[in-house]
Amino acid sequence: MLNSDQAEPLYIQLQKAVKTAIHNGTFTQGSRIPTETELSETYNVSRITVRKAIAELVHEGYLTKRQGKGTFVNVPKIGRKIEHIISFTAACKSNGLSSHSVVIEREIIEADEEIAHQLQLPQGEKVLFIQRKRYAGDRPLMLENNFYPYDRFSFLMEEQLEGSVYELLRHKYSIDPNQPGETILQIALADEYQAKLLETAIGQALFYMHTIIYDQHGSPVHVGKQYIIGDRYQFSI
């Protein structure tokens, strides 16, 4: 029950209550929430208070109103500032979601001209390519393609890589991936391979993010080519 004696307005208390119900699974993704009348009776507040709280939650992206059908819980978007170096794991945690990764490919390849230039290597030098399928909650969100200089990062061949590689590098190997190079963000459409791995439709809008990450000494850590489901992720500047 909400508390009218608190300094915090009732509509904000109701917003928080609905958000909690979404995060703990009481209101599941894609489901219809109770009507304004039902919420008014449940939380003992006016329909005007309910209407204001719901309007704010729709604005924030938690809910969607469907004409004649009701109000439904959206699939949450992961928020991230584009200029910050933040791991996928940390981004999920800051948005109240668990995360894990599945390694799809891990192989030693020869650097092509582009990758060699970005990693400051001779063309044809060995690089370690690691592709991971990354989950936010229980749903895949990102197809991560990272290219590491093999001589420096050969130890990643033996690591499980189910969590944050950045945290692994910092805590176990004293390598701090803390400097972003140029980041290119574009819209792409999922091809058959990407759609299958991300469990989405062919042609689904994806963010394509191409970036170079450097360590505390200014040496390249990896080139990243990431594909992220567009309607579940948002960048801010």
PDB file of C-alpha atoms in Angstrom:
ATOM      1  CA  MET A   1       0.000   0.000   0.000  1.00  0.00           C
ATOM      2  CA  LEU A   2       1.184   3.528  -0.716  1.00  0.00           C
ATOM      3  CA  ASN A   3       1.770   6.089   2.023  1.00  0.00           C
ATOM      4  CA  SER A   4       0.087   9.486   1.627  1.00  0.00           C
ATOM      5  CA  ASP A   5       2.072  10.815   4.616  1.00  0.00           C
ATOM      6  CA  GLN A   6       5.354  10.590   2.743  1.00  0.00           C
ATOM      7  CA  ALA A   7       6.836  13.669   1.092  1.00  0.00           C
ATOM      8  CA  GLU A   8       7.153  11.711  -2.150  1.00  0.00           C
ATOM      9  CA  PRO A   9       4.043  12.185  -4.342  1.00  0.00           C
ATOM     10  CA  LEU A  10       1.694   9.218  -4.598  1.00  0.00           C
ATOM     11  CA  TYR A  11       2.068   8.948  -8.372  1.00  0.00           C
ATOM     12  CA  ILE A  12       5.843   8.508  -7.976  1.00  0.00           C
ATOM     13  CA  GLN A  13       5.288   5.882  -5.272  1.00  0.00           C
ATOM     14  CA  LEU A  14       2.945   4.101  -7.662  1.00  0.00           C
ATOM     15  CA  GLN A  15       5.494   4.322 -10.475  1.00  0.00           C
ATOM     16  CA  LYS A  16       8.058   2.645  -8.231  1.00  0.00           C
ATOM     17  CA  ALA A  17       5.568  -0.034  -7.194  1.00  0.00           C
ATOM     18  CA  VAL A  18       4.786  -0.878 -10.822  1.00  0.00           C
ATOM     19  CA  LYS A  19       8.489  -0.920 -11.731  1.00  0.00           C
ATOM     20  CA  THR A  20       9.128  -3.309  -8.839  1.00  0.00           C
ATOM     21  CA  ALA A  21       6.301  -5.543 -10.063  1.00  0.00           C
ATOM     22  CA  ILE A  22       7.888  -5.575 -13.532  1.00  0.00           C
ATOM     23  CA  HIS A  23      11.395  -6.343 -12.244  1.00  0.00           C
ATOM     24  CA  ASN A  24      10.276  -9.143  -9.910  1.00  0.00           C
ATOM     25  CA  GLY A  25       8.091 -10.767 -12.569  1.00  0.00           C
ATOM     26  CA  THR A  26       4.687  -9.981 -11.076  1.00  0.00           C
ATOM     27  CA  PHE A  27       3.977  -8.080 -14.296  1.00  0.00           C
ATOM     28  CA  THR A  28       5.744 -10.083 -16.999  1.00  0.00           C
ATOM     29  CA  GLN A  29       7.128  -8.783 -20.270  1.00  0.00           C
ATOM     30  CA  GLY A  30       4.415  -8.521 -22.909  1.00  0.00           C
ATOM     31  CA  SER A  31       1.570  -8.981 -20.414  1.00  0.00           C
ATOM     32  CA  ARG A  32      -1.305  -6.571 -19.808  1.00  0.00           C
ATOM     33  CA  ILE A  33      -1.191  -4.784 -16.466  1.00  0.00           C
ATOM     34  CA  PRO A  34      -4.367  -4.222 -14.371  1.00  0.00           C
ATOM     35  CA  THR A  35      -6.758  -1.513 -15.494  1.00  0.00           C
ATOM     36  CA  GLU A  36      -6.755   2.001 -14.037  1.00  0.00           C
ATOM     37  CA  THR A  37      -9.744   1.051 -11.870  1.00  0.00           C
ATOM     38  CA  GLU A  38      -8.043  -2.101 -10.611  1.00  0.00           C
ATOM     39  CA  LEU A  39      -4.805  -0.237  -9.809  1.00  0.00           C
ATOM     40  CA  SER A  40      -6.780   2.502  -8.094  1.00  0.00           C
ATOM     41  CA  GLU A  41      -8.489  -0.049  -5.858  1.00  0.00           C
ATOM     42  CA  THR A  42      -5.349  -2.087  -5.219  1.00  0.00           C
ATOM     43  CA  TYR A  43      -3.217   0.878  -4.165  1.00  0.00           C
ATOM     44  CA  ASN A  44      -6.038   2.989  -2.714  1.00  0.00           C
ATOM     45  CA  VAL A  45      -5.331   6.041  -4.868  1.00  0.00           C
ATOM     46  CA  SER A  46      -7.382   8.101  -7.288  1.00  0.00           C
ATOM     47  CA  ARG A  47      -7.616   7.258 -10.989  1.00  0.00           C
ATOM     48  CA  ILE A  48      -5.975  10.616 -11.703  1.00  0.00           C
ATOM     49  CA  THR A  49      -2.930   9.451  -9.714  1.00  0.00           C
ATOM     50  CA  VAL A  50      -2.933   6.134 -11.581  1.00  0.00           C
ATOM     51  CA  ARG A  51      -3.250   7.893 -14.932  1.00  0.00           C
ATOM     52  CA  LYS A  52      -0.287  10.185 -14.179  1.00  0.00           C
ATOM     53  CA  ALA A  53       1.914   7.299 -13.016  1.00  0.00           C
ATOM     54  CA  ILE A  54       1.056   5.213 -16.085  1.00  0.00           C
ATOM     55  CA  ALA A  55       1.725   8.171 -18.400  1.00  0.00           C
ATOM     56  CA  GLU A  56       5.197   8.573 -16.893  1.00  0.00           C
ATOM     57  CA  LEU A  57       5.932   4.846 -17.218  1.00  0.00           C
ATOM     58  CA  VAL A  58       4.840   4.936 -20.862  1.00  0.00           C
ATOM     59  CA  HIS A  59       7.148   7.933 -21.421  1.00  0.00           C
ATOM     60  CA  GLU A  60      10.039   6.071 -19.777  1.00  0.00           C
ATOM     61  CA  GLY A  61       9.432   3.037 -21.996  1.00  0.00           C
ATOM     62  CA  TYR A  62       8.283   0.590 -19.335  1.00  0.00           C
ATOM     63  CA  LEU A  63       4.723   0.365 -20.674  1.00  0.00           C
ATOM     64  CA  THR A  64       2.863   0.687 -23.970  1.00  0.00           C
ATOM     65  CA  LYS A  65      -0.795   1.650 -24.367  1.00  0.00           C
ATOM     66  CA  ARG A  66      -2.732  -0.247 -27.055  1.00  0.00           C
ATOM     67  CA  GLN A  67      -5.968   1.357 -28.135  1.00  0.00           C
ATOM     68  CA  GLY A  68      -8.925  -0.724 -26.969  1.00  0.00           C
ATOM     69  CA  LYS A  69      -6.702  -3.465 -25.512  1.00  0.00           C
ATOM     70  CA  GLY A  70      -5.087  -1.999 -22.418  1.00  0.00           C
ATOM     71  CA  THR A  71      -1.587  -1.199 -21.182  1.00  0.00           C
ATOM     72  CA  PHE A  72       1.212  -3.716 -21.660  1.00  0.00           C
ATOM     73  CA  VAL A  73       4.686  -4.282 -20.216  1.00  0.00           C
ATOM     74  CA  ASN A  74       7.488  -3.530 -22.659  1.00  0.00           C
ATOM     75  CA  VAL A  75      10.648  -5.553 -23.045  1.00  0.00           C
ATOM     76  CA  PRO A  76      13.142  -3.388 -21.122  1.00  0.00           C
ATOM     77  CA  LYS A  77      15.858  -1.509 -22.972  1.00  0.00           C
ATOM     78  CA  ILE A  78      19.429  -1.490 -21.753  1.00  0.00           C
ATOM     79  CA  GLY A  79      20.660   2.086 -21.372  1.00  0.00           C
ATOM     80  CA  ARG A  80      24.270   3.076 -21.956  1.00  0.00           C
ATOM     81  CA  LYS A  81      26.166   6.303 -22.555  1.00  0.00           C
ATOM     82  CA  ILE A  82      28.049   5.901 -25.808  1.00  0.00           C
ATOM     83  CA  GLU A  83      31.148   7.789 -24.667  1.00  0.00           C
ATOM     84  CA  HIS A  84      31.660   5.623 -21.569  1.00  0.00           C
ATOM     85  CA  ILE A  85      33.726   2.447 -21.378  1.00  0.00           C
ATOM     86  CA  ILE A  86      31.282   0.124 -19.655  1.00  0.00           C
ATOM     87  CA  SER A  87      31.076  -3.602 -20.066  1.00  0.00           C
ATOM     88  CA  PHE A  88      27.877  -5.256 -21.235  1.00  0.00           C
ATOM     89  CA  THR A  89      27.707  -6.991 -17.859  1.00  0.00           C
ATOM     90  CA  ALA A  90      27.911  -3.653 -16.022  1.00  0.00           C
ATOM     91  CA  ALA A  91      25.328  -2.073 -18.345  1.00  0.00           C
ATOM     92  CA  CYS A  92      22.880  -4.897 -17.618  1.00  0.00           C
ATOM     93  CA  LYS A  93      23.521  -4.696 -13.871  1.00  0.00           C
ATOM     94  CA  SER A  94      22.935  -0.938 -13.813  1.00  0.00           C
ATOM     95  CA  ASN A  95      19.588  -1.560 -15.524  1.00  0.00           C
ATOM     96  CA  GLY A  96      18.509  -4.257 -13.066  1.00  0.00           C
ATOM     97  CA  LEU A  97      19.137  -7.267 -15.316  1.00  0.00           C
ATOM     98  CA  SER A  98      21.322 -10.334 -14.992  1.00  0.00           C
ATOM     99  CA  SER A  99      23.645 -11.258 -17.857  1.00  0.00           C
ATOM    100  CA  HIS A 100      25.716 -14.119 -19.169  1.00  0.00           C
ATOM    101  CA  SER A 101      27.552 -15.057 -22.361  1.00  0.00           C
ATOM    102  CA  VAL A 102      27.985 -18.101 -24.571  1.00  0.00           C
ATOM    103  CA  VAL A 103      31.137 -18.429 -26.681  1.00  0.00           C
ATOM    104  CA  ILE A 104      30.184 -19.213 -30.288  1.00  0.00           C
ATOM    105  CA  GLU A 105      33.621 -19.039 -31.911  1.00  0.00           C
ATOM    106  CA  ARG A 106      37.171 -18.720 -30.621  1.00  0.00           C
ATOM    107  CA  GLU A 107      39.940 -19.031 -33.154  1.00  0.00           C
ATOM    108  CA  ILE A 108      43.314 -17.692 -34.223  1.00  0.00           C
ATOM    109  CA  ILE A 109      43.161 -15.903 -37.571  1.00  0.00           C
ATOM    110  CA  GLU A 110      45.374 -13.640 -39.657  1.00  0.00           C
ATOM    111  CA  ALA A 111      44.689  -9.927 -39.386  1.00  0.00           C
ATOM    112  CA  ASP A 112      43.369  -8.340 -42.564  1.00  0.00           C
ATOM    113  CA  GLU A 113      44.469  -4.820 -43.500  1.00  0.00           C
ATOM    114  CA  GLU A 114      41.729  -3.081 -41.500  1.00  0.00           C
ATOM    115  CA  ILE A 115      42.118  -5.082 -38.280  1.00  0.00           C
ATOM    116  CA  ALA A 116      45.932  -4.977 -38.472  1.00  0.00           C
ATOM    117  CA  HIS A 117      45.913  -1.194 -38.831  1.00  0.00           C
ATOM    118  CA  GLN A 118      43.501  -0.716 -35.925  1.00  0.00           C
ATOM    119  CA  LEU A 119      45.408  -3.088 -33.643  1.00  0.00           C
ATOM    120  CA  GLN A 120      48.753  -1.558 -34.708  1.00  0.00           C
ATOM    121  CA  LEU A 121      49.989  -4.879 -36.094  1.00  0.00           C
ATOM    122  CA  PRO A 122      51.619  -5.957 -39.363  1.00  0.00           C
ATOM    123  CA  GLN A 123      49.086  -7.296 -41.860  1.00  0.00           C
ATOM    124  CA  GLY A 124      48.818 -11.078 -41.540  1.00  0.00           C
ATOM    125  CA  GLU A 125      49.799 -11.060 -37.859  1.00  0.00           C
ATOM    126  CA  LYS A 126      47.909 -13.483 -35.627  1.00  0.00           C
ATOM    127  CA  VAL A 127      44.801 -12.169 -33.909  1.00  0.00           C
ATOM    128  CA  LEU A 128      42.394 -13.934 -31.587  1.00  0.00           C
ATOM    129  CA  PHE A 129      38.807 -13.749 -32.786  1.00  0.00           C
ATOM    130  CA  ILE A 130      36.161 -14.359 -30.140  1.00  0.00           C
ATOM    131  CA  GLN A 131      32.469 -14.314 -30.934  1.00  0.00           C
ATOM    132  CA  ARG A 132      30.018 -14.413 -28.037  1.00  0.00           C
ATOM    133  CA  LYS A 133      26.251 -14.465 -27.769  1.00  0.00           C
ATOM    134  CA  ARG A 134      25.362 -12.155 -24.901  1.00  0.00           C
ATOM    135  CA  TYR A 135      22.187 -12.427 -22.853  1.00  0.00           C
ATOM    136  CA  ALA A 136      20.309  -9.798 -20.860  1.00  0.00           C
ATOM    137  CA  GLY A 137      18.133 -11.781 -18.492  1.00  0.00           C
ATOM    138  CA  ASP A 138      17.141 -14.937 -20.343  1.00  0.00           C
ATOM    139  CA  ARG A 139      17.047 -13.402 -23.831  1.00  0.00           C
ATOM    140  CA  PRO A 140      19.931 -12.863 -26.292  1.00  0.00           C
ATOM    141  CA  LEU A 141      20.639  -9.202 -26.944  1.00  0.00           C
ATOM    142  CA  MET A 142      24.050  -8.871 -28.562  1.00  0.00           C
ATOM    143  CA  LEU A 143      26.290 -10.747 -30.982  1.00  0.00           C
ATOM    144  CA  GLU A 144      29.781  -9.678 -29.940  1.00  0.00           C
ATOM    145  CA  ASN A 145      32.727 -10.000 -32.343  1.00  0.00           C
ATOM    146  CA  ASN A 146      36.069  -9.024 -30.799  1.00  0.00           C
ATOM    147  CA  PHE A 147      39.557  -9.175 -32.313  1.00  0.00           C
ATOM    148  CA  TYR A 148      42.504  -9.235 -29.879  1.00  0.00           C
ATOM    149  CA  PRO A 149      46.272  -9.130 -30.586  1.00  0.00           C
ATOM    150  CA  TYR A 150      47.112 -12.805 -30.126  1.00  0.00           C
ATOM    151  CA  ASP A 151      50.590 -12.294 -28.652  1.00  0.00           C
ATOM    152  CA  ARG A 152      49.171 -10.275 -25.742  1.00  0.00           C
ATOM    153  CA  PHE A 153      45.866 -12.052 -25.238  1.00  0.00           C
ATOM    154  CA  SER A 154      46.532 -15.712 -26.024  1.00  0.00           C
ATOM    155  CA  PHE A 155      45.497 -16.517 -22.435  1.00  0.00           C
ATOM    156  CA  LEU A 156      41.881 -15.832 -23.431  1.00  0.00           C
ATOM    157  CA  MET A 157      41.934 -19.146 -25.294  1.00  0.00           C
ATOM    158  CA  GLU A 158      41.810 -20.875 -21.897  1.00  0.00           C
ATOM    159  CA  GLU A 159      39.317 -18.654 -20.074  1.00  0.00           C
ATOM    160  CA  GLN A 160      35.601 -19.514 -19.866  1.00  0.00           C
ATOM    161  CA  LEU A 161      34.425 -15.975 -20.804  1.00  0.00           C
ATOM    162  CA  GLU A 162      30.889 -16.404 -19.496  1.00  0.00           C
ATOM    163  CA  GLY A 163      30.984 -13.010 -17.755  1.00  0.00           C
ATOM    164  CA  SER A 164      32.726  -9.687 -18.270  1.00  0.00           C
ATOM    165  CA  VAL A 165      36.025  -9.906 -20.134  1.00  0.00           C
ATOM    166  CA  TYR A 166      36.847  -6.377 -18.960  1.00  0.00           C
ATOM    167  CA  GLU A 167      36.539  -7.383 -15.324  1.00  0.00           C
ATOM    168  CA  LEU A 168      38.646 -10.482 -16.000  1.00  0.00           C
ATOM    169  CA  LEU A 169      41.367  -8.383 -17.630  1.00  0.00           C
ATOM    170  CA  ARG A 170      41.366  -5.837 -14.803  1.00  0.00           C
ATOM    171  CA  HIS A 171      41.334  -8.183 -11.845  1.00  0.00           C
ATOM    172  CA  LYS A 172      43.378 -11.136 -13.095  1.00  0.00           C
ATOM    173  CA  TYR A 173      45.777  -9.639 -15.642  1.00  0.00           C
ATOM    174  CA  SER A 174      46.096  -5.947 -14.574  1.00  0.00           C
ATOM    175  CA  ILE A 175      44.980  -4.771 -18.023  1.00  0.00           C
ATOM    176  CA  ASP A 176      42.493  -1.903 -17.800  1.00  0.00           C
ATOM    177  CA  PRO A 177      40.453  -1.363 -21.006  1.00  0.00           C
ATOM    178  CA  ASN A 178      39.626   2.220 -20.149  1.00  0.00           C
ATOM    179  CA  GLN A 179      40.171   4.272 -23.307  1.00  0.00           C
ATOM    180  CA  PRO A 180      37.818   4.228 -26.291  1.00  0.00           C
ATOM    181  CA  GLY A 181      39.044   5.046 -29.745  1.00  0.00           C
ATOM    182  CA  GLU A 182      36.746   6.116 -32.544  1.00  0.00           C
ATOM    183  CA  THR A 183      33.307   4.531 -32.226  1.00  0.00           C
ATOM    184  CA  ILE A 184      31.047   4.133 -35.247  1.00  0.00           C
ATOM    185  CA  LEU A 185      27.353   3.452 -34.622  1.00  0.00           C
ATOM    186  CA  GLN A 186      25.128   2.458 -37.529  1.00  0.00           C
ATOM    187  CA  ILE A 187      21.844   0.696 -38.189  1.00  0.00           C
ATOM    188  CA  ALA A 188      22.029  -2.742 -39.777  1.00  0.00           C
ATOM    189  CA  LEU A 189      19.442  -5.397 -40.629  1.00  0.00           C
ATOM    190  CA  ALA A 190      19.865  -8.903 -39.241  1.00  0.00           C
ATOM    191  CA  ASP A 191      20.941 -11.478 -41.807  1.00  0.00           C
ATOM    192  CA  GLU A 192      20.027 -15.143 -41.522  1.00  0.00           C
ATOM    193  CA  TYR A 193      23.040 -16.024 -39.351  1.00  0.00           C
ATOM    194  CA  GLN A 194      22.593 -13.100 -36.965  1.00  0.00           C
ATOM    195  CA  ALA A 195      18.842 -13.605 -36.726  1.00  0.00           C
ATOM    196  CA  LYS A 196      19.301 -17.267 -35.810  1.00  0.00           C
ATOM    197  CA  LEU A 197      21.821 -16.545 -33.055  1.00  0.00           C
ATOM    198  CA  LEU A 198      19.912 -13.585 -31.662  1.00  0.00           C
ATOM    199  CA  GLU A 199      16.623 -15.499 -31.906  1.00  0.00           C
ATOM    200  CA  THR A 200      14.948 -12.722 -33.846  1.00  0.00           C
ATOM    201  CA  ALA A 201      13.554 -12.167 -37.330  1.00  0.00           C
ATOM    202  CA  ILE A 202      15.624 -11.768 -40.462  1.00  0.00           C
ATOM    203  CA  GLY A 203      15.618  -8.055 -41.219  1.00  0.00           C
ATOM    204  CA  GLN A 204      15.293  -7.052 -37.542  1.00  0.00           C
ATOM    205  CA  ALA A 205      16.840  -3.615 -36.959  1.00  0.00           C
ATOM    206  CA  LEU A 206      20.183  -3.904 -35.162  1.00  0.00           C
ATOM    207  CA  PHE A 207      22.690  -1.424 -33.843  1.00  0.00           C
ATOM    208  CA  TYR A 208      26.077  -2.082 -35.405  1.00  0.00           C
ATOM    209  CA  MET A 209      28.849  -0.684 -33.223  1.00  0.00           C
ATOM    210  CA  HIS A 210      32.447  -0.683 -34.426  1.00  0.00           C
ATOM    211  CA  THR A 211      34.974   0.450 -31.853  1.00  0.00           C
ATOM    212  CA  ILE A 212      38.604   0.172 -30.771  1.00  0.00           C
ATOM    213  CA  ILE A 213      39.406  -0.132 -27.061  1.00  0.00           C
ATOM    214  CA  TYR A 214      42.782   0.766 -25.548  1.00  0.00           C
ATOM    215  CA  ASP A 215      44.321  -0.059 -22.168  1.00  0.00           C
ATOM    216  CA  GLN A 216      45.786   2.247 -19.526  1.00  0.00           C
ATOM    217  CA  HIS A 217      49.037   2.477 -21.510  1.00  0.00           C
ATOM    218  CA  GLY A 218      47.355   3.381 -24.791  1.00  0.00           C
ATOM    219  CA  SER A 219      47.873  -0.040 -26.374  1.00  0.00           C
ATOM    220  CA  PRO A 220      44.984  -1.600 -28.342  1.00  0.00           C
ATOM    221  CA  VAL A 221      43.036  -4.231 -26.426  1.00  0.00           C
ATOM    222  CA  HIS A 222      40.555  -5.199 -29.105  1.00  0.00           C
ATOM    223  CA  VAL A 223      38.581  -4.150 -32.131  1.00  0.00           C
ATOM    224  CA  GLY A 224      34.883  -4.747 -31.555  1.00  0.00           C
ATOM    225  CA  LYS A 225      32.170  -5.322 -34.137  1.00  0.00           C
ATOM    226  CA  GLN A 226      28.946  -5.730 -32.190  1.00  0.00           C
ATOM    227  CA  TYR A 227      25.378  -6.332 -33.367  1.00  0.00           C
ATOM    228  CA  ILE A 228      22.708  -5.375 -30.831  1.00  0.00           C
ATOM    229  CA  ILE A 229      18.936  -5.829 -31.094  1.00  0.00           C
ATOM    230  CA  GLY A 230      17.759  -2.271 -31.685  1.00  0.00           C
ATOM    231  CA  ASP A 231      14.443  -2.265 -29.858  1.00  0.00           C
ATOM    232  CA  ARG A 232      16.006  -3.509 -26.617  1.00  0.00           C
ATOM    233  CA  TYR A 233      18.954  -1.127 -26.345  1.00  0.00           C
ATOM    234  CA  GLN A 234      19.375   2.605 -26.255  1.00  0.00           C
ATOM    235  CA  PHE A 235      22.421   4.844 -26.381  1.00  0.00           C
ATOM    236  CA  SER A 236      22.632   8.343 -24.929  1.00  0.00           C
ATOM    237  CA  ILE A 237      25.222  11.019 -25.628  1.00  0.00           C
TER     238      ILE A 237
END
